[in-house]
Coordinates of C-alpha atoms and ligand atoms in Angstrom, one line a residue:
M12 CA -129.6 116.3 105.6
N13 CA -128.5 119.8 104.6
P14 CA -127.0 119.2 101.1
W15 CA -124.6 122.1 101.8
F16 CA -121.5 121.0 103.7
E17 CA -119.3 123.3 105.9
T18 CA -115.8 121.6 105.3
V19 CA -114.0 119.6 102.8
L20 CA -113.7 116.7 105.4
E21 CA -117.5 116.6 105.6
A22 CA -117.5 116.2 101.6
Q23 CA -115.1 113.4 102.0
R24 CA -117.2 111.8 104.5
R25 CA -120.3 112.0 102.1
A26 CA -118.1 110.9 99.2
K27 CA -117.2 107.8 101.1
K28 CA -120.9 107.1 102.0
R29 CA -122.1 107.6 98.4
L30 CA -119.4 106.0 96.2
P31 CA -118.7 102.2 95.5
K32 CA -115.7 101.2 97.5
S33 CA -113.4 100.9 94.7
V34 CA -114.3 104.3 93.2
Y35 CA -113.9 106.0 96.7
S36 CA -110.4 104.2 97.1
S37 CA -109.3 105.5 93.8
L38 CA -109.8 109.0 95.0
I39 CA -107.9 108.7 98.3
S40 CA -105.0 106.5 97.3
G41 CA -101.3 107.4 97.1
S42 CA -98.1 105.7 96.4
E43 CA -96.7 102.9 98.4
K44 CA -96.8 103.6 102.2
G45 CA -98.6 107.0 101.7
I46 CA -95.9 108.9 103.5
T47 CA -95.9 111.8 101.0
L48 CA -99.7 111.6 100.7
A49 CA -100.1 112.1 104.6
D50 CA -97.3 114.8 104.8
N51 CA -98.9 116.8 102.1
V52 CA -101.9 117.4 104.4
D53 CA -100.3 117.1 107.9
A54 CA -97.5 119.6 107.2
F55 CA -100.0 122.5 106.9
S56 CA -100.7 121.9 110.6
E57 CA -97.2 122.7 111.6
L58 CA -97.5 126.3 110.2
G59 CA -99.1 128.8 112.6
F60 CA -100.7 132.3 112.1
A61 CA -99.6 135.5 113.7
P62 CA -102.9 137.6 113.7
Y63 CA -103.7 141.2 114.4
V64 CA -106.8 141.6 116.4
V65 CA -107.6 145.2 115.8
G66 CA -107.5 146.9 112.5
A67 CA -109.0 144.2 110.3
Q68 CA -109.9 145.3 106.9
A69 CA -113.7 145.7 106.0
D70 CA -113.2 144.5 102.4
R71 CA -110.7 141.9 101.3
D72 CA -109.6 141.3 97.7
L73 CA -109.0 137.6 96.7
S74 CA -108.7 138.1 93.0
T75 CA -105.7 137.4 90.9
S76 CA -104.5 136.3 87.5
I77 CA -102.8 133.1 86.5
M78 CA -101.6 132.0 83.0
G79 CA -103.3 135.2 81.7
Q80 CA -106.7 134.3 83.1
D81 CA -108.3 136.6 85.8
I82 CA -109.7 134.4 88.6
S83 CA -111.9 135.6 91.5
L84 CA -109.9 133.5 94.1
P85 CA -106.4 132.0 94.2
V86 CA -107.7 128.4 93.8
I87 CA -107.8 126.5 90.5
I88 CA -109.1 123.0 89.6
S89 CA -106.2 120.6 89.3
P90 CA -106.5 118.2 86.3
T91 CA -107.5 114.7 87.5
G92 CA -108.0 111.6 85.2
V93 CA -110.9 109.3 84.5
Q94 CA -113.1 109.4 87.5
A95 CA -116.6 107.6 87.5
V96 CA -117.6 109.9 90.3
D97 CA -120.4 111.7 88.8
P98 CA -122.2 111.2 85.4
E99 CA -121.5 114.7 84.4
G100 CA -117.8 114.5 85.5
E101 CA -115.6 117.2 84.1
V102 CA -118.4 119.2 82.6
A103 CA -120.0 119.6 86.0
V104 CA -116.7 120.7 87.4
A105 CA -116.1 123.1 84.6
R106 CA -119.4 124.6 85.2
A107 CA -118.8 125.0 89.0
A108 CA -115.4 126.6 88.4
A109 CA -116.9 129.1 85.9
A110 CA -119.8 129.8 88.3
R111 CA -117.2 130.6 90.9
G112 CA -114.9 132.6 88.6
T113 CA -112.0 130.3 88.3
A114 CA -109.9 128.3 86.0
M115 CA -109.6 124.5 85.5
G116 CA -107.1 122.1 84.3
L117 CA -108.5 119.4 82.2
S118 CA -106.6 116.0 82.2
S119 CA -105.5 114.1 79.2
F120 CA -107.2 111.1 80.7
A121 CA -110.4 113.0 81.4
S122 CA -113.6 111.2 80.5
K123 CA -115.2 114.3 78.7
P124 CA -114.0 115.8 75.4
I125 CA -112.2 119.1 75.7
E126 CA -114.8 120.7 73.4
E127 CA -117.7 119.9 75.9
V128 CA -115.6 121.2 78.8
A129 CA -114.3 124.5 77.2
A130 CA -117.8 125.2 76.0
V131 CA -118.9 125.9 79.6
N132 CA -115.8 127.4 80.9
D133 CA -113.6 129.8 79.0
K134 CA -110.6 129.5 81.4
V135 CA -109.7 125.9 80.7
F136 CA -106.0 124.8 80.6
F137 CA -105.3 121.5 78.9
Q138 CA -103.1 119.1 80.7
A139 CA -100.8 117.0 78.4
Y140 CA -98.9 113.9 79.2
W141 CA -95.9 113.0 77.2
L142 CA -97.7 110.3 75.3
N143 CA -96.6 109.0 71.9
S144 CA -94.9 111.2 69.3
R145 CA -94.1 114.9 69.3
E146 CA -96.5 115.3 66.5
E147 CA -99.3 113.5 68.3
I148 CA -98.6 115.5 71.3
L149 CA -98.8 118.7 69.4
K150 CA -102.0 117.6 67.6
R151 CA -103.7 117.1 70.9
A152 CA -102.6 120.5 72.2
D153 CA -103.8 122.1 68.8
R154 CA -107.2 120.4 69.2
A155 CA -107.5 121.7 72.7
R156 CA -106.5 125.3 71.5
E157 CA -109.1 125.1 68.9
A158 CA -111.7 124.1 71.4
G159 CA -110.8 127.1 73.5
A160 CA -108.1 126.0 75.9
K161 CA -106.2 129.0 77.3
G162 CA -103.2 127.3 78.5
L163 CA -101.2 124.1 78.5
I164 CA -100.1 122.3 81.6
V165 CA -97.6 119.5 81.2
T166 CA -97.3 116.9 83.9
T167 CA -94.0 115.5 84.5
D168 CA -94.2 113.6 87.8
W169 CA -96.3 110.4 87.6
S170 CA -94.8 107.2 88.2
F171 CA -98.1 105.3 89.0
S172 CA -97.0 103.1 91.8
M173 CA -98.4 99.7 91.8
G174 CA -97.6 99.0 95.4
R175 CA -100.2 100.7 97.6
D176 CA -100.4 99.6 101.1
W177 CA -104.1 100.0 101.3
G178 CA -104.7 98.3 97.9
S179 CA -104.6 99.7 94.5
P180 CA -108.0 100.8 93.2
E181 CA -109.4 98.3 90.7
I182 CA -110.4 100.2 87.6
P183 CA -112.1 98.0 85.0
E184 CA -110.5 98.0 81.6
K185 CA -114.1 98.5 80.2
V186 CA -117.4 99.0 81.9
D187 CA -119.1 96.0 80.2
F188 CA -121.5 93.5 81.5
K189 CA -118.9 91.4 83.0
A190 CA -117.3 94.4 84.9
L191 CA -120.8 95.5 86.1
L192 CA -121.5 92.2 87.4
K193 CA -118.1 92.0 89.3
L194 CA -119.0 95.5 90.8
A195 CA -122.7 94.6 91.5
P196 CA -122.2 93.9 95.2
E197 CA -120.4 97.2 95.8
I198 CA -122.8 99.1 93.8
A199 CA -125.8 97.4 95.4
L200 CA -124.5 98.9 98.7
R201 CA -124.5 102.5 97.2
P202 CA -128.0 102.9 95.6
K203 CA -127.8 106.7 95.3
Y204 CA -124.7 106.3 93.3
A205 CA -126.3 103.8 91.0
W206 CA -129.4 105.9 90.7
D207 CA -127.3 109.0 89.4
W208 CA -126.3 106.9 86.5
F209 CA -129.9 106.4 85.4
N210 CA -130.9 109.3 83.4
K211 CA -134.7 109.6 82.5
G212 CA -134.9 105.7 82.1
K213 CA -131.5 105.6 80.2
I214 CA -128.6 103.9 81.7
N215 CA -125.3 106.1 81.4
I216 CA -122.5 103.6 82.0
P217 CA -119.5 105.3 83.4
D218 CA -117.1 106.3 80.8
L219 CA -113.7 104.9 81.2
T220 CA -112.3 106.2 78.0
A221 CA -109.9 109.0 77.3
P222 CA -111.4 110.9 74.4
N223 CA -108.8 113.7 74.5
V224 CA -106.1 111.2 73.6
A225 CA -107.8 110.4 70.2
D226 CA -108.7 112.8 67.3
K227 CA -111.7 115.0 67.8
G228 CA -115.0 113.0 67.4
E229 CA -113.1 109.7 67.3
P230 CA -113.8 107.3 70.3
G231 CA -110.9 107.3 72.9
P232 CA -108.8 104.5 73.9
T233 CA -109.8 102.9 77.3
F234 CA -107.9 104.4 80.2
F235 CA -105.6 101.5 80.5
G236 CA -105.1 101.7 76.7
A237 CA -104.0 105.3 77.0
Y238 CA -102.0 104.6 80.2
G239 CA -100.1 101.8 78.3
Q240 CA -99.3 104.1 75.3
W241 CA -98.0 106.5 77.9
M242 CA -95.9 104.1 79.7
Q243 CA -94.2 103.0 76.3
T244 CA -93.3 106.6 75.5
P245 CA -89.9 107.7 76.6
P246 CA -90.3 110.4 79.2
P247 CA -89.6 114.0 78.1
R248 CA -86.3 115.9 78.4
W249 CA -86.2 119.5 79.0
E250 CA -85.6 120.0 75.2
D251 CA -88.8 118.4 74.6
L252 CA -90.7 120.7 76.9
E253 CA -88.9 123.8 75.4
W254 CA -89.9 122.5 71.9
L255 CA -93.7 122.1 73.1
R256 CA -93.5 125.4 74.9
K257 CA -92.3 127.2 71.7
E258 CA -94.8 125.2 69.3
W259 CA -97.8 126.0 71.6
G260 CA -96.7 129.6 71.9
G261 CA -99.2 130.4 74.8
P262 CA -99.2 130.2 78.6
F263 CA -97.4 127.1 79.6
M264 CA -97.1 125.3 83.0
V265 CA -94.8 122.6 84.1
K266 CA -96.6 120.6 86.9
G267 CA -94.6 118.3 89.3
I268 CA -91.6 120.5 90.3
T269 CA -90.1 119.6 93.7
R270 CA -86.4 121.0 93.2
V271 CA -85.0 124.5 93.0
D272 CA -82.8 123.6 90.1
D273 CA -85.8 122.1 88.1
A274 CA -87.7 125.3 88.8
K275 CA -84.9 127.2 87.3
R276 CA -84.9 125.1 84.2
A277 CA -88.5 125.7 83.9
V278 CA -87.8 129.3 83.9
D279 CA -85.0 128.7 81.2
I280 CA -87.2 127.1 78.7
G281 CA -89.7 130.1 79.0
A282 CA -92.5 128.5 81.0
T283 CA -95.2 130.8 82.3
A284 CA -95.9 128.9 85.5
I285 CA -94.8 125.9 87.6
S286 CA -96.8 123.9 90.1
V287 CA -94.9 122.6 93.1
S288 CA -96.4 119.2 93.0
N289 CA -95.9 115.5 93.8
H290 CA -99.1 114.4 92.1
G291 CA -101.0 114.4 95.4
G292 CA -98.7 111.8 97.0
N293 CA -98.9 109.6 93.8
N294 CA -95.3 109.7 92.6
L295 CA -92.4 108.8 94.5
D296 CA -93.3 108.1 98.1
G297 CA -91.0 109.8 100.6
T298 CA -91.0 113.0 98.7
P299 CA -91.6 115.7 101.3
A300 CA -95.0 117.6 101.3
T301 CA -95.0 120.3 98.7
I302 CA -95.5 123.1 101.4
R303 CA -92.2 122.2 102.8
L304 CA -90.5 122.8 99.3
L305 CA -92.5 125.8 98.3
G306 CA -90.8 128.7 99.9
P307 CA -87.3 128.0 98.7
I308 CA -88.5 127.6 95.2
A309 CA -90.6 130.7 95.2
D310 CA -87.5 132.7 96.7
A311 CA -85.4 131.4 93.8
V312 CA -87.8 131.9 90.8
G313 CA -90.9 133.8 92.1
D314 CA -89.9 137.0 90.2
D315 CA -89.4 135.0 87.0
I316 CA -92.3 132.7 86.7
E317 CA -95.7 132.2 88.3
V318 CA -95.5 129.6 91.1
L319 CA -98.4 127.4 92.1
L320 CA -98.6 124.6 94.7
D321 CA -100.8 121.7 94.7
G322 CA -101.0 118.8 97.3
G323 CA -102.9 118.7 100.6
I324 CA -105.1 121.8 100.3
R325 CA -108.2 121.0 102.3
R326 CA -109.1 124.6 103.7
G327 CA -108.9 128.2 102.9
S328 CA -106.3 128.7 105.6
D329 CA -104.1 126.1 103.8
V330 CA -104.2 128.3 100.7
V331 CA -103.4 131.5 102.7
K332 CA -100.3 129.6 104.2
A333 CA -99.1 128.8 100.6
L334 CA -99.5 132.3 99.4
A335 CA -97.6 133.5 102.5
L336 CA -94.7 131.3 101.4
G337 CA -94.7 132.8 97.9
A338 CA -97.3 130.8 95.8
D339 CA -99.4 133.0 93.5
A340 CA -102.2 130.4 93.6
V341 CA -103.0 126.8 94.5
M342 CA -104.6 123.9 92.8
I343 CA -106.9 121.3 94.4
G344 CA -107.5 117.8 93.6
R345 CA -109.2 115.5 96.0
A346 CA -111.1 118.4 97.6
Y347 CA -113.2 118.9 94.5
L348 CA -113.6 115.3 93.6
W349 CA -115.0 114.7 97.0
G350 CA -117.5 117.7 96.4
L351 CA -118.4 116.3 93.0
A352 CA -119.1 112.9 94.5
A353 CA -121.1 114.4 97.4
N354 CA -123.4 116.7 95.4
G355 CA -122.3 117.0 91.8
Q356 CA -121.7 120.6 90.3
T357 CA -123.1 122.2 93.5
G358 CA -120.7 120.1 95.5
V359 CA -117.8 121.5 93.7
E360 CA -119.2 125.1 93.9
N361 CA -119.7 124.3 97.7
V362 CA -115.9 123.4 98.0
L363 CA -114.8 126.5 96.2
D364 CA -117.0 128.6 98.6
I365 CA -115.4 126.8 101.5
M366 CA -112.0 127.8 100.1
R367 CA -113.1 131.3 99.5
G368 CA -114.6 131.7 103.0
G369 CA -111.5 130.2 104.6
I370 CA -109.2 132.5 102.8
D371 CA -111.3 135.6 103.4
S372 CA -111.5 134.8 107.2
A373 CA -107.8 134.2 107.4
L374 CA -107.1 137.6 105.6
M375 CA -109.5 139.2 108.0
G376 CA -107.7 137.7 111.1
L377 CA -104.3 138.8 109.7
G378 CA -105.4 142.5 109.0
R379 CA -104.7 142.1 105.3
K380 CA -106.9 143.7 102.7
S381 CA -105.7 141.5 99.7
I382 CA -104.0 138.2 99.1
H383 CA -101.1 140.2 97.5
E384 CA -100.2 141.6 100.8
L385 CA -99.6 138.1 102.5
S386 CA -95.9 137.3 103.4
R387 CA -93.8 135.1 105.7
E388 CA -94.6 137.8 108.5
D389 CA -98.2 136.4 108.6
I390 CA -97.1 132.9 109.5
I391 CA -95.1 131.1 112.0
I392 CA -92.6 128.7 110.4
P393 CA -90.9 126.3 112.8
E394 CA -87.3 125.6 112.5
G395 CA -86.4 122.9 110.0
F396 CA -90.0 123.0 108.3
E397 CA -88.6 124.2 105.0
Q398 CA -86.5 121.8 102.7
S399 CA -84.6 122.6 99.7
F400 CA -83.0 120.5 97.1
G401 CA -81.0 121.6 93.9
T402 CA -79.6 124.6 95.6
P403 CA -75.9 125.3 95.7
K404 CA -74.4 124.1 99.0
V405 CA -72.7 127.0 100.9
Ligands
FMN25 C1 -107.7 110.5 91.5 C2 -106.7 111.5 91.1 C3 -106.4 111.5 89.6 C4 -105.3 112.5 89.2 N1 -105.1 112.5 87.8 C5 -104.3 113.4 87.4 C6 -104.1 113.6 85.9 O1 -104.7 113.0 85.1 N2 -103.2 114.5 85.5 C7 -102.5 115.3 86.4 O2 -101.7 116.1 86.1 N3 -102.6 115.1 87.8 C8 -103.5 114.2 88.3 N4 -103.7 114.2 89.4 C9 -103.0 114.9 90.6 C10 -103.7 116.2 90.7 O3 -103.8 117.1 89.7 C11 -103.0 117.0 91.9 O4 -101.8 117.1 91.6 C12 -103.2 116.3 93.3 O5 -104.5 115.9 93.4 C13 -103.2 117.4 94.4 O6 -103.2 116.8 95.7 P1 -104.6 116.9 96.5 O7 -105.5 115.9 95.9 O8 -104.1 116.6 97.9 O9 -105.3 118.3 96.3 C14 -104.8 113.3 90.0 C15 -104.9 113.2 91.5 C16 -105.9 112.3 91.9 C17 -106.2 112.2 93.4

């Protein structure tokens, strides 16, 4: 089999084949019935293109700048938490993003320390959850800055639904002998995955801790330990976000915006960027696809703040549709996790190349020479597609 795959869905098929069932299920799951999860992906199909067939541009420019970082394509790695997908985990993802000239968000719940990740990619944004006291949140952000993080992403939208109709992923509290024994039947069916965790005769047990929640060099709490601390912390208010933005002083993104009024508040607190996001369908099920909400938000605040979108991006043409509706860039989640599962660092590079190729051919078809020329004129938007909350009623 050719290790290079041509579509993100092929990466997903390979991830499904390679990963133990519970690990794969943790990547694909969403809240409750999965209405939002499905809409995030399906809504892109409702948008069409209006191509020019003569006059295509010979060279096309995909580069842009987000949160002060020049990136070679308008696609960034979205932060995702502890994943036992690949032994190199976030370090492999960071290398792949660097090789393809783009930035990476590193989750607070990542399995690798920020120091190791920022050492291989100089465009890393640290993603903070509102976890414990203000002082501790700031201490973690300062640690990230010291390691080389160039921006802070604050995620505001994860409710971690327990009720998933296709079953919640079973993540062991700790990968000890007992947990391995329980997972053994699944792992036995996935020998390639198990083999990956043997490195020159040494067994690397998947790390389900969150080292970026602890002090530098200290062992992190388990994923569920960190999660428990987070659940016990009262959620942030806008004043808290404003305080953190000022203390941090550098590029600052609020991730999880779905409403126009919230987008305006992010502008008011001086944020650099927002991501229109519903946590990949992992927040409140029934929230519309982010692509339906993007246009009105970008129209309202696009001149005052960088607007990103994440949720449902599976191909380059999805990226182009988001840019045409006003996004400055997008972030991808599952797409790169599947690439990582399918073929490690090369698999993530493969996914980024699929995105680049798809954006480039859509630009060519649309007769545009740069992503910055894209506008609503390039796409066909069916009536009623766009939805907007938090705008004054007229
Ligand atoms: C398995 C998984 C873990 C995630 N963990 C985090 C996280 O730790 N922090 C965060 O801000 N977002 C997290 N997200 C949300 C992603 O950053 C992003 O919003 C989402 O995956 C985008 O949707 P997509 O997967 O359809 O691209 C996670 C998503 C998935 C699928």
